[in-house]
XYZ file of C-alpha atoms in Angstrom:
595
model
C -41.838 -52.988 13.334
C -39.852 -55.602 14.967
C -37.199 -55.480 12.132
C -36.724 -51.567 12.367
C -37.067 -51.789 16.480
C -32.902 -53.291 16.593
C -31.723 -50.977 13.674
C -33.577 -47.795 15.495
C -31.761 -48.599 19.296
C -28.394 -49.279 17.284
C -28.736 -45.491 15.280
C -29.755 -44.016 18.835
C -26.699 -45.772 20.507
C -24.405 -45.564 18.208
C -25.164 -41.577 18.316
C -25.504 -40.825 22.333
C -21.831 -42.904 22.291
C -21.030 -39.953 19.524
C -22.081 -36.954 21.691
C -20.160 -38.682 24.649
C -16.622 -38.756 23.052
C -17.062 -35.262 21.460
C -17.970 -34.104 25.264
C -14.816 -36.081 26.473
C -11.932 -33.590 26.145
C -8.439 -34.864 24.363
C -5.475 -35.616 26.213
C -3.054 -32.616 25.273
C 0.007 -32.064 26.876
C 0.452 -28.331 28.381
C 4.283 -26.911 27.641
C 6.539 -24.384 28.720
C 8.089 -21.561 26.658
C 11.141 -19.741 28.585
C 9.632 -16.024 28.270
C 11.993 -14.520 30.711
C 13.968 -12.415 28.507
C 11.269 -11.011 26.454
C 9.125 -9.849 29.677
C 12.065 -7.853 30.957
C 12.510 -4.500 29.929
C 16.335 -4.740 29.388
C 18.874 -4.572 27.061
C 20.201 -7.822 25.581
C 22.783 -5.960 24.498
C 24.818 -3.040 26.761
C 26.698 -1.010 24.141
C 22.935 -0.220 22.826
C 21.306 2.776 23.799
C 17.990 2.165 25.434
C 16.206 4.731 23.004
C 17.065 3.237 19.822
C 16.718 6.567 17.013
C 16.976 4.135 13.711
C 19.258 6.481 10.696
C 16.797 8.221 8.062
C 17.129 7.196 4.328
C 17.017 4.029 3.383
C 18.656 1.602 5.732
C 21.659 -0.169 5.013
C 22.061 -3.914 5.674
C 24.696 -5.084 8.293
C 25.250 -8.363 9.885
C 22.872 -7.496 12.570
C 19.135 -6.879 12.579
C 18.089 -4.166 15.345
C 14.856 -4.369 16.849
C 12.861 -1.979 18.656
C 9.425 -0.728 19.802
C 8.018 1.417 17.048
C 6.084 3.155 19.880
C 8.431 4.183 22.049
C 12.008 3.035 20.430
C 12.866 1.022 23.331
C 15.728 -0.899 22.365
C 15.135 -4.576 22.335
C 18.042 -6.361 20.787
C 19.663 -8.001 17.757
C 20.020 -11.148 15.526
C 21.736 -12.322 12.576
C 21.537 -11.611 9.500
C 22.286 -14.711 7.836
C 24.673 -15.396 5.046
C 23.185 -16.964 1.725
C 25.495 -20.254 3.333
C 24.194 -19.862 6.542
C 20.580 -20.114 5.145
C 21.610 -22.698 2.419
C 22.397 -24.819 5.754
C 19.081 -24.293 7.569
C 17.165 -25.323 4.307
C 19.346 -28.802 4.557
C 18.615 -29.588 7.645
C 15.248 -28.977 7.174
C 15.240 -31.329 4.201
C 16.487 -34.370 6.290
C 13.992 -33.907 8.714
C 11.376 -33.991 6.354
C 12.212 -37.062 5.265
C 11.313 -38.277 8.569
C 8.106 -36.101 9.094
C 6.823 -37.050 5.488
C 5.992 -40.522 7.118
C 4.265 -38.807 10.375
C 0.489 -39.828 10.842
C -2.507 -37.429 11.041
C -2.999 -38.703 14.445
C 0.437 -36.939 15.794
C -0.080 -33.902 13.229
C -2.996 -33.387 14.882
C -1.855 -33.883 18.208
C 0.632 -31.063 17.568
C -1.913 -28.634 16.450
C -4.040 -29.407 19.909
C -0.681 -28.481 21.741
C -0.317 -25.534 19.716
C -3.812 -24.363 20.181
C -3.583 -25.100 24.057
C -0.578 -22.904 24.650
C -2.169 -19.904 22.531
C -5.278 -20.219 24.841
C -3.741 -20.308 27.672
C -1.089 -17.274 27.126
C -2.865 -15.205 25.122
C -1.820 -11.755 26.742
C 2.072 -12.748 26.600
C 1.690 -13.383 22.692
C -0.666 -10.223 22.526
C 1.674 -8.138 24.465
C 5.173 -9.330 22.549
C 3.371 -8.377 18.982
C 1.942 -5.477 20.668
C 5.482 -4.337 21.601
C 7.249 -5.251 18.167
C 4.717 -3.655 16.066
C 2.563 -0.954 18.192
C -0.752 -2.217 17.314
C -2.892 -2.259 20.762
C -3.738 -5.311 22.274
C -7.354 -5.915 21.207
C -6.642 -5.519 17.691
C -3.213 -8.173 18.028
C -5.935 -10.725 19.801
C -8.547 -9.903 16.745
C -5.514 -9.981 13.897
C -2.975 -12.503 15.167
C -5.060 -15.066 17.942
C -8.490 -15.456 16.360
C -7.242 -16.091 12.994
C -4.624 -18.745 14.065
C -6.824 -20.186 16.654
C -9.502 -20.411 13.223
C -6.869 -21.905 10.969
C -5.957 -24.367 13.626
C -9.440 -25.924 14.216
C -9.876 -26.329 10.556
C -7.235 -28.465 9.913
C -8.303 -30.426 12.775
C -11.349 -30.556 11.473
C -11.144 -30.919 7.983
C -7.291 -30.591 7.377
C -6.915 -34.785 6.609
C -9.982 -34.719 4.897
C -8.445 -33.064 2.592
C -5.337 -34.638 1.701
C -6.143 -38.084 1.651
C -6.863 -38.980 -1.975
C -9.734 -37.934 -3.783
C -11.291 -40.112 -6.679
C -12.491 -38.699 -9.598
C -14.773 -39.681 -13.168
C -12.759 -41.646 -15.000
C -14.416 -40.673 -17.719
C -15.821 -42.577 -20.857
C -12.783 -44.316 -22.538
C -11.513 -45.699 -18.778
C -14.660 -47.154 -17.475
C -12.649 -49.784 -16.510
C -9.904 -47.840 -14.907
C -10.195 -45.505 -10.952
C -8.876 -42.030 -10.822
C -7.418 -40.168 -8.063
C -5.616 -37.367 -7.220
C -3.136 -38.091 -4.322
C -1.365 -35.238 -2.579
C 2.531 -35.894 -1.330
C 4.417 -33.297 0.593
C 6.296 -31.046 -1.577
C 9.266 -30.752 0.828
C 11.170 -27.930 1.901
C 8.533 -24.577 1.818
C 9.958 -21.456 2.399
C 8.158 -18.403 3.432
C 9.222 -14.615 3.666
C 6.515 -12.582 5.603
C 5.620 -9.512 6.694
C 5.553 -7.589 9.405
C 1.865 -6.884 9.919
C 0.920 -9.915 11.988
C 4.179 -11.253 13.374
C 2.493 -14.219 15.455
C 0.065 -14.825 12.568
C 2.388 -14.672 9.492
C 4.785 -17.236 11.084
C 1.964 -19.588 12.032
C -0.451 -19.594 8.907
C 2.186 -20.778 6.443
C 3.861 -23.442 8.918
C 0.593 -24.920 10.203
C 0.145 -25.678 6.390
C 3.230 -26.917 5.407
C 3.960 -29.339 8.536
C 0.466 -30.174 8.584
C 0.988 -31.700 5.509
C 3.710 -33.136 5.771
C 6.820 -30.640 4.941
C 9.338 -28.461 6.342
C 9.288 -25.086 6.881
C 12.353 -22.363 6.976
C 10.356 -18.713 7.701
C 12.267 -15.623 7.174
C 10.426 -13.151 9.535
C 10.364 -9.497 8.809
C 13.647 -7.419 9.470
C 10.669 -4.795 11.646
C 9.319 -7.740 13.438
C 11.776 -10.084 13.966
C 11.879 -10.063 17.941
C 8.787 -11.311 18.340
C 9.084 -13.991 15.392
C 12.071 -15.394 17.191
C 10.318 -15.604 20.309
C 7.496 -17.297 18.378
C 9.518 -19.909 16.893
C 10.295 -21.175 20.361
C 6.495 -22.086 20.891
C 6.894 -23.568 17.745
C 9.840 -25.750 18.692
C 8.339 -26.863 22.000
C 5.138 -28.504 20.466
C 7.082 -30.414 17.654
C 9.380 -31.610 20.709
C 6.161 -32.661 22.433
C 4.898 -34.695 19.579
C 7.960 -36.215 19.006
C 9.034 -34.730 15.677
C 12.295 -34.533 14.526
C 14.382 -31.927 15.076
C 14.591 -28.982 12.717
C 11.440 -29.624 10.737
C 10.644 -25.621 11.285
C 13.129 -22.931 10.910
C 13.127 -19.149 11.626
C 15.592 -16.747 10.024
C 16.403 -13.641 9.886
C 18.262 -11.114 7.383
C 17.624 -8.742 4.459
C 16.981 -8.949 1.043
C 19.676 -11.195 0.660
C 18.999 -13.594 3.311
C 15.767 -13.647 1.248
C 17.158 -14.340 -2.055
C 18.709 -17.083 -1.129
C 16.226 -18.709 0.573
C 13.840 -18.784 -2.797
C 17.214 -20.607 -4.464
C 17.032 -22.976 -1.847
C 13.449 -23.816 -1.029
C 11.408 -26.381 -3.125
C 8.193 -23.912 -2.520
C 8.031 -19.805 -1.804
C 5.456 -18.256 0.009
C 5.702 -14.251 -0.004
C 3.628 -11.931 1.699
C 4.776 -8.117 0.741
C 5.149 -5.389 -2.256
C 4.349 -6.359 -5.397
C 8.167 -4.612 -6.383
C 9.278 -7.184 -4.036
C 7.253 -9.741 -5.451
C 8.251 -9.643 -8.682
C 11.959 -10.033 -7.808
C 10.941 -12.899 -6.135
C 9.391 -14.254 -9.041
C 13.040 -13.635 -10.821
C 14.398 -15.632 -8.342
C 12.458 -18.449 -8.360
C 12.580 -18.746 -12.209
C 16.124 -20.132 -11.826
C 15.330 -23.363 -9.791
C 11.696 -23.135 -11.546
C 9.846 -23.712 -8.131
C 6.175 -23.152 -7.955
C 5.287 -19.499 -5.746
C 2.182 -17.988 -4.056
C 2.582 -14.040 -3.948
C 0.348 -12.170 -1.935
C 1.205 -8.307 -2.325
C -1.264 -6.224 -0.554
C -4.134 -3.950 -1.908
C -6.200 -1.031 -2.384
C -9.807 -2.812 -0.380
C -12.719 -0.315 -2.002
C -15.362 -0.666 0.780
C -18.778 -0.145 -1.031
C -21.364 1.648 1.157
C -24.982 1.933 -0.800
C -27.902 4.318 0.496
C -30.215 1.523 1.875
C -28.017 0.254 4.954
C -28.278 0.305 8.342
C -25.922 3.296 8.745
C -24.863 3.141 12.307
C -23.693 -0.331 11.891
C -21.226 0.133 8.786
C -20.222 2.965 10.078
C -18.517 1.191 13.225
C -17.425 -1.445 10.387
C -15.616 1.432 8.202
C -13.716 2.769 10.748
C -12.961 -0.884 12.204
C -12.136 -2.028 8.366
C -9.482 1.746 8.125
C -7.906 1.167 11.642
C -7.668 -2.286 11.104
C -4.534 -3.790 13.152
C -3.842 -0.094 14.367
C -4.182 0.854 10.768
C -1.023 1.133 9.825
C -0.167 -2.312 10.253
C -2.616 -3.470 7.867
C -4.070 -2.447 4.600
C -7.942 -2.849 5.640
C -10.152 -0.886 3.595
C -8.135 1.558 1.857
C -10.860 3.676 -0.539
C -14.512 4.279 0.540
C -17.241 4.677 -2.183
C -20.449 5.930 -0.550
C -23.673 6.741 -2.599
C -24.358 10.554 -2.592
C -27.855 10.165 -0.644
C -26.129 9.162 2.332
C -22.666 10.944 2.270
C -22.981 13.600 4.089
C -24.302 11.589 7.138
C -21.668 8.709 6.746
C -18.401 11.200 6.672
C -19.907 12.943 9.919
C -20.951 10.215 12.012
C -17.262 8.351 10.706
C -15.172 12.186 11.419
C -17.111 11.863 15.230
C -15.758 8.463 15.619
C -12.166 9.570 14.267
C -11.967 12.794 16.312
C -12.453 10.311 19.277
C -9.322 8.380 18.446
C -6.456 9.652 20.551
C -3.238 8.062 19.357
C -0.329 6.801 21.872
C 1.989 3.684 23.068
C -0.513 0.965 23.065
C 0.804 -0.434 26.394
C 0.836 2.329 28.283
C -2.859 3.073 28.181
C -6.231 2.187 26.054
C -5.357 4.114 23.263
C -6.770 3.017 20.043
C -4.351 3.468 17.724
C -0.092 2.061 17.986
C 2.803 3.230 16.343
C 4.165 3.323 12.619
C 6.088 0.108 12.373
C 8.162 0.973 9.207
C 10.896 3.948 9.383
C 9.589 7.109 7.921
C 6.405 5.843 6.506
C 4.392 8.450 8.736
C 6.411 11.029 6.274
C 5.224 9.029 3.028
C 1.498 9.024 5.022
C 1.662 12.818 4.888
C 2.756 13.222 1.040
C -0.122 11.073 0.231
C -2.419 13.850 2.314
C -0.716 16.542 1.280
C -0.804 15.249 -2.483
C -4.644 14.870 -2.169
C -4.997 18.539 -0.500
C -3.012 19.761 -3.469
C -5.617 18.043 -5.834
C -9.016 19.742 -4.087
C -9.255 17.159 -1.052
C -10.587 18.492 2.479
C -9.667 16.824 5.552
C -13.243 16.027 7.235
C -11.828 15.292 10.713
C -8.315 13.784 12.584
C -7.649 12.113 15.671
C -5.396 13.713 18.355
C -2.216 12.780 20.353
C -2.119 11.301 23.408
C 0.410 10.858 26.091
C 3.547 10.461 23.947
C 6.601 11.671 26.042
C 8.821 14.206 26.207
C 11.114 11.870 24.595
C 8.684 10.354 22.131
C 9.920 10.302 17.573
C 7.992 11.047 14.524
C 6.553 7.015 14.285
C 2.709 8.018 14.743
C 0.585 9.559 12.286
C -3.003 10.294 13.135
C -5.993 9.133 11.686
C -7.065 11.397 9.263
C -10.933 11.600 7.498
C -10.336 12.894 3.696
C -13.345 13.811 1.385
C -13.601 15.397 -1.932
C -10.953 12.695 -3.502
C -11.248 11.303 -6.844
C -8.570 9.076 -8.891
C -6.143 11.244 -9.567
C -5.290 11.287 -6.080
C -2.217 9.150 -5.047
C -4.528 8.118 -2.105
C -6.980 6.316 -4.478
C -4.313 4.471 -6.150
C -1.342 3.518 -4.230
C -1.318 1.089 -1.100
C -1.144 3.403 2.099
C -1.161 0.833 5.202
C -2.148 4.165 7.043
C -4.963 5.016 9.513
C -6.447 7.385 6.364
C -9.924 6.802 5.462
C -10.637 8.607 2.112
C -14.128 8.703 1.134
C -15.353 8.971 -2.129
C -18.937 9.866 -2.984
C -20.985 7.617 -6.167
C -24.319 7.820 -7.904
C -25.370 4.257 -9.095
C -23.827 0.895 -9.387
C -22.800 0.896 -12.476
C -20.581 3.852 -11.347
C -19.418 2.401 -8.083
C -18.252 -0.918 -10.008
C -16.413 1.244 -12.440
C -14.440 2.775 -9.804
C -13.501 0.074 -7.942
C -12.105 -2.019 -10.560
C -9.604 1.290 -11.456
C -6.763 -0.053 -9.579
C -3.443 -1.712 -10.067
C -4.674 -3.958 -6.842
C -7.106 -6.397 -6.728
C -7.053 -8.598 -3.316
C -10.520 -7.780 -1.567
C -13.822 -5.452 -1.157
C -16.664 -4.862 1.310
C -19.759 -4.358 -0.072
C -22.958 -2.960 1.561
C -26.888 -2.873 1.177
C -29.927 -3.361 2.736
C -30.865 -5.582 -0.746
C -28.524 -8.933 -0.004
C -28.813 -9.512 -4.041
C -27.996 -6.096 -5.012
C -24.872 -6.343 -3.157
C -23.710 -9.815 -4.311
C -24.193 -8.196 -7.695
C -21.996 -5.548 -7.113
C -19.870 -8.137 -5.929
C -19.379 -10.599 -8.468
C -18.392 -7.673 -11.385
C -15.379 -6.102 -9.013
C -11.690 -8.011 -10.289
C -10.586 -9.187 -6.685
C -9.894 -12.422 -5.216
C -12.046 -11.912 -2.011
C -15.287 -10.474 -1.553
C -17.329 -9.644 1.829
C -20.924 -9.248 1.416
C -22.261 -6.876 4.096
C -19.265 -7.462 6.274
C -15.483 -6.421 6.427
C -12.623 -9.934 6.510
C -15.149 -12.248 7.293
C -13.829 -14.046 4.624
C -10.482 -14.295 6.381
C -12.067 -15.991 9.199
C -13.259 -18.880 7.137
C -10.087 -21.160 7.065
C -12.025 -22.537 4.727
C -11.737 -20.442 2.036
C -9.128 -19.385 -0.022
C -7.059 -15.880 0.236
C -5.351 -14.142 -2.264
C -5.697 -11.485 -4.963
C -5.260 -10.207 -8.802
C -3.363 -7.574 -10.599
C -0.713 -6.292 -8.373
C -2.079 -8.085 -5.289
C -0.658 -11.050 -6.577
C -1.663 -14.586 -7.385
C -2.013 -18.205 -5.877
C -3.813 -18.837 -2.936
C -2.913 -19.384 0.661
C -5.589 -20.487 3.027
C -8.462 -22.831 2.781
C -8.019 -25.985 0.537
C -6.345 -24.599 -2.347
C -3.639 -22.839 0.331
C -3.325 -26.245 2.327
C -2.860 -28.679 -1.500
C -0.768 -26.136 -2.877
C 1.768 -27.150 -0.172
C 1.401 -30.309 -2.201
C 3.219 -32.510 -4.585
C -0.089 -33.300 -6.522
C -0.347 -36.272 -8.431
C -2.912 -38.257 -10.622
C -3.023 -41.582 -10.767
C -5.262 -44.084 -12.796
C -5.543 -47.959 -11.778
C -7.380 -50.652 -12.791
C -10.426 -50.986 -10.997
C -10.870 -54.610 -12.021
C -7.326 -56.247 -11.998
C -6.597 -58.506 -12.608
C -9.984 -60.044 -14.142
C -9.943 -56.679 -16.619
C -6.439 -55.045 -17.679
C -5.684 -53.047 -20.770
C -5.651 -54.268 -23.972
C -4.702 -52.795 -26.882
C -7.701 -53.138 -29.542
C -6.353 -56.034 -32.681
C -7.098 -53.406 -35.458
C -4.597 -50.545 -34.361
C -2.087 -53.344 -32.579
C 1.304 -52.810 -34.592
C 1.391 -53.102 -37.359
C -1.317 -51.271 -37.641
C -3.786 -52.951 -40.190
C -5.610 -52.066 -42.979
C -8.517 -50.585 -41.334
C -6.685 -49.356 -38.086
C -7.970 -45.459 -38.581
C -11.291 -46.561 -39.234
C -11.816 -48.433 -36.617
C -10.537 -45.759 -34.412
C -13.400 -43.844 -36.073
C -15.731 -45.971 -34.874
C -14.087 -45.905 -31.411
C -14.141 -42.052 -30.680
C -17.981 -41.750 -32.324
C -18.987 -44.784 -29.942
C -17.841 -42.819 -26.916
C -18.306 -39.277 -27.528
C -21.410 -38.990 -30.335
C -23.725 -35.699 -29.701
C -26.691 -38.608 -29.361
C -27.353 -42.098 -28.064
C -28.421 -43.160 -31.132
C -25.395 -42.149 -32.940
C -23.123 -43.905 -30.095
C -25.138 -47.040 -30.575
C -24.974 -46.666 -34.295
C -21.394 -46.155 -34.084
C -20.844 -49.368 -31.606
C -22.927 -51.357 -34.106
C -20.752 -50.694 -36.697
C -17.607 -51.384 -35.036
C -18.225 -54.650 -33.127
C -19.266 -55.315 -37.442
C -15.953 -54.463 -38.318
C -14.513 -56.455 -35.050
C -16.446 -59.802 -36.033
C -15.785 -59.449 -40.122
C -12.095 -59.157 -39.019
C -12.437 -62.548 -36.682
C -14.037 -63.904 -39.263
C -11.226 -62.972 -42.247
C -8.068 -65.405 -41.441
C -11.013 -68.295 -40.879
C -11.920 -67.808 -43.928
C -8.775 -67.858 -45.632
C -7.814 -70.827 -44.233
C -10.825 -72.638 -45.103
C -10.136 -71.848 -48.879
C -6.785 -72.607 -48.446
């Protein structure tokens, strides 16, 4: 007892001093971000009308980018649309201050993630409010979509984030016993990111916390629908790297077209795009010229599985949370609902009283629960998908209504809208909506259900539910997607942890987690010696050039001592060839004894 007494009140010391510096709070810096201009309801720029009535048909690119409220078309100003040189010279001076940032510890990476994470606390209802107004989603679902998910990725790399990219030894397998192997992980460089509109705050943030986390440069081309509030972003961006110390123009925000985009992927050493798979794949032709690695992540059709044993009340609030997600139309969500034909009937009328309740409006202007259309005419394509599906024996179950729009208000809402009697040869079960349309489909058995979700082009996520955990894993694990909730809707997202990303037309690579964070990565593997220099490599004498005699039997010998099916055939094998080692010692001796 006496020699476990000291080693016991060291363990309980050594622990209470633990719990007292993880109760002592860091020293982070608070920071200002000018938000003036973006609180007042002006015009930046005079000659603008304050109503801003964007021109139907596809829009035409200037040298201006013209933002607005999607909910009520107040006009809220301009920027650039850069030139491929313009963008060219952002990417530069990104590169030279990467240089500098490559050698940055973990201690001020981290720091700048606390000062990050302090100013989002602290101001959550500006950042709310600014993506609120640049996208019309309401302000509960922007703090759901855009703060909790950024706060989330945050607090995992300053948890884990180092962790991860210091370097990680690995077997060295049989024929290197003597030799260590690692995988080290360098910074890539210059990544380059074109995002989408959805989650303006959140977009911007998840693929620069990765990249200067680990050590790169970022140069973010926000979405020509949501570049207001990505600019104003950026400037919360710039004041924490100033606080740390960084150097300047490690992060860049720009704005443009489809050409501003192109030449960003020729100028990047790293792409990161987050849109339509048609999009996608002319990204991927772009990035074939300077051969640089890409992570495509192109949206999806969700199929949210719904089996007779469940706590129906419950997934029922989930469903229409999973359709509406992010004001619906400003995020995929759920896009096809499979529920087993015991328990239709009940699920579409409990979801249609939910929907009916739904009155749609300017999310500032009251606690509506649905925003605006963010993209020009897309409430038009919304109604071709319905009327497509009426067309082809659908039923709408149930809509929402209208709220207080204004006299003055323009076709950018569409309401939600409950659709049975659909099958797949509906457009609505097979192409990507981003609508507030919830079309539900009825199934018989599992075998059925799993055969209709896997009939799409997409394949990024799916909600499955049952009473039976295993059943639903089950169901899980046989549908071709890249994320999977069990029993839940995006928890998966919400576990910076893990991985996101998708199949098929959704895309591929992985952003997210620790595959998202190393494949911001230059990664390398390196073998050392583990004993040098007592033990180095040497090359055996029997296949030393010139190769002798018995060089390929030796090597014989060699591959059967490592890798025989048995032991005994590995000792065997090593018998033979330290045989063959000692008779060819033993050789010139002799020789030169007859001699």
């Amino acid at each position: 007892m006496a020699f476990w007494w000291p080693l016991l009140v060291l363990a309980a010391a050594y622990a209470l001093c633990r719990v007292l510096l993880f109760l002592i709070p860091p020293n982070v810096p608070s920071m200002e971000v000018d938000a003036s201009d973006v609180l007042e309801e002006v015009n930046q720029n005079k000659e603008d009308s304050f109503i801003y009535i964007p021109r139907k048909g596809k829009a035409t690119q200037t040298d201006k980018v013209r933002c607005y409220e999607p909910a009520t078309m107040k006009y809220l100003g301009y920027f650039p649309a850069l030139t491929p040189d313009e963008v060219r010279e952002h990417v530069a001076q990104a590169s030279k201050a990467q240089k500098i940032w490559s050698k940055s510890s973990f201690k001020q990476r981290r720091q700048f993630l606390r000062i990050l994470l302090k100013y989002i606390l602290e101001h959550q209802d500006l950042i709310c409010e600014i993506s609120s107004r640049d996208t019309g989603k309401t302000m509960v679902d922007a703090s759901l979509g855009e703060i909790m998910t950024t706060c989330e990725k945050i607090t995992w790399l300053l948890d884990e984030g180092e962790k991860w990219l210091k370097p990680e030894y690995r077997s060295c397998g049989r024929s290197m016993l003597h030799k260590r192997a690692k995988v080290e992980f360098y910074p890539l460089g210059v990544i380059g990111a074109i995002v989408s509109w959805n989650y303006p705050f959140h977009n911007v943030f998840n693929p620069m916390l990765a990249a200067v986390f680990s050590g790169n440069a970022a140069v973010i081309k926000v979405s020509e629908h949501a570049s207001w509030s990505g600019c104003f972003y950026y400037r919360i961006i710039q004041a924490a790297l100033l606080a740390v110390g960084a150097p300047d123009n490690l992060v860049h925000i720009i704005t443009g077209f489809a050409e501003t985009g192109q030449a960003l992927v020729s100028s990047v050493d790293k792409i990161i795009f987050v849109g339509s798979p048609g999009v996608g794949r002319m990204i991927m032709q772009k990035a074939s010229e300077t051969l640089i690695p890409v992570t495509l992540e192109l949206g999806g059709k969700d199929a949210f599985i719904v089996c007779e044993d469940v706590d129906l009340p419950n997934v029922v609030q989930v469903a229409v949370r999973a359709a509406l997600q992010s004001s619906g139309q400003n995020c995929a969500g759920a896009e096809r609902f499979y529920v087993h034909k015991d328990i239709y009937p009940t699920f579409v009328s409990r979801v249609v009283k939910i929907i009916k309740s739904i009155s749609v409006g300017p999310p500032l202007s009251g606690r509506y629960d649905m925003g605006a259309i963010c993209m020009i005419e897309h409430s038009e394509r919304l109604q071709n998908l319905v009327t497509d599906a009426l067309e082809k024996g659908a039923e709408i179950a149930g809509r929402g209504s209208f709220g207080n729009l204004g006299e003055d208000a323009v076709d950018q809402f569409f309401i939600p809208t409950v659709l049975v009697n659909v099958n797949h040869t509906m457009k609505i079960m097979q192409e990507e909506a981003f609508g507030p349309i919830l079309p539900i489909m009825k199934f018989s058995s599992d075998e059925e259900v799993i055969q209709l979700a896997n009939d799409s082009k997409y394949g990024l996520g799916c909600a499955v539910f049952s009473g039976n955990q295993k059943r639903a894993i089950k169901i899980a694990s046989q549908l071709h997607c890249g994320v999977a909730a069990i029993n839940d809707f995006a928890s998966s997202y919400m576990c910076q942890s893990l991985p996101f990303g998708g199949v098929k037309d959704s895309g591929f690579g992985r952003f997210a987690g620790v595959e998202g964070l190393r494949a911001c990565c230059l990664v390398k593997a390196v073998v050392e010696d583990r004993w040098w220099p007592y033990i180095k490599t040497m090359i055996p004498k029997p296949i030393q050039y010139p190769v002798s005699e018995n060089g390929f039997a030796f090597q014989q010998l060699l591959v059967e001592t490592l890798y025989g099916i048995s032991v005994w055939d590995r000792l065997r094998a090593l018998v033979n060839l330290l045989k063959m080692i000692s008779e060819q010692k033993a050789t010139p001796a002799t020789r030169k004894k007859r001699g």
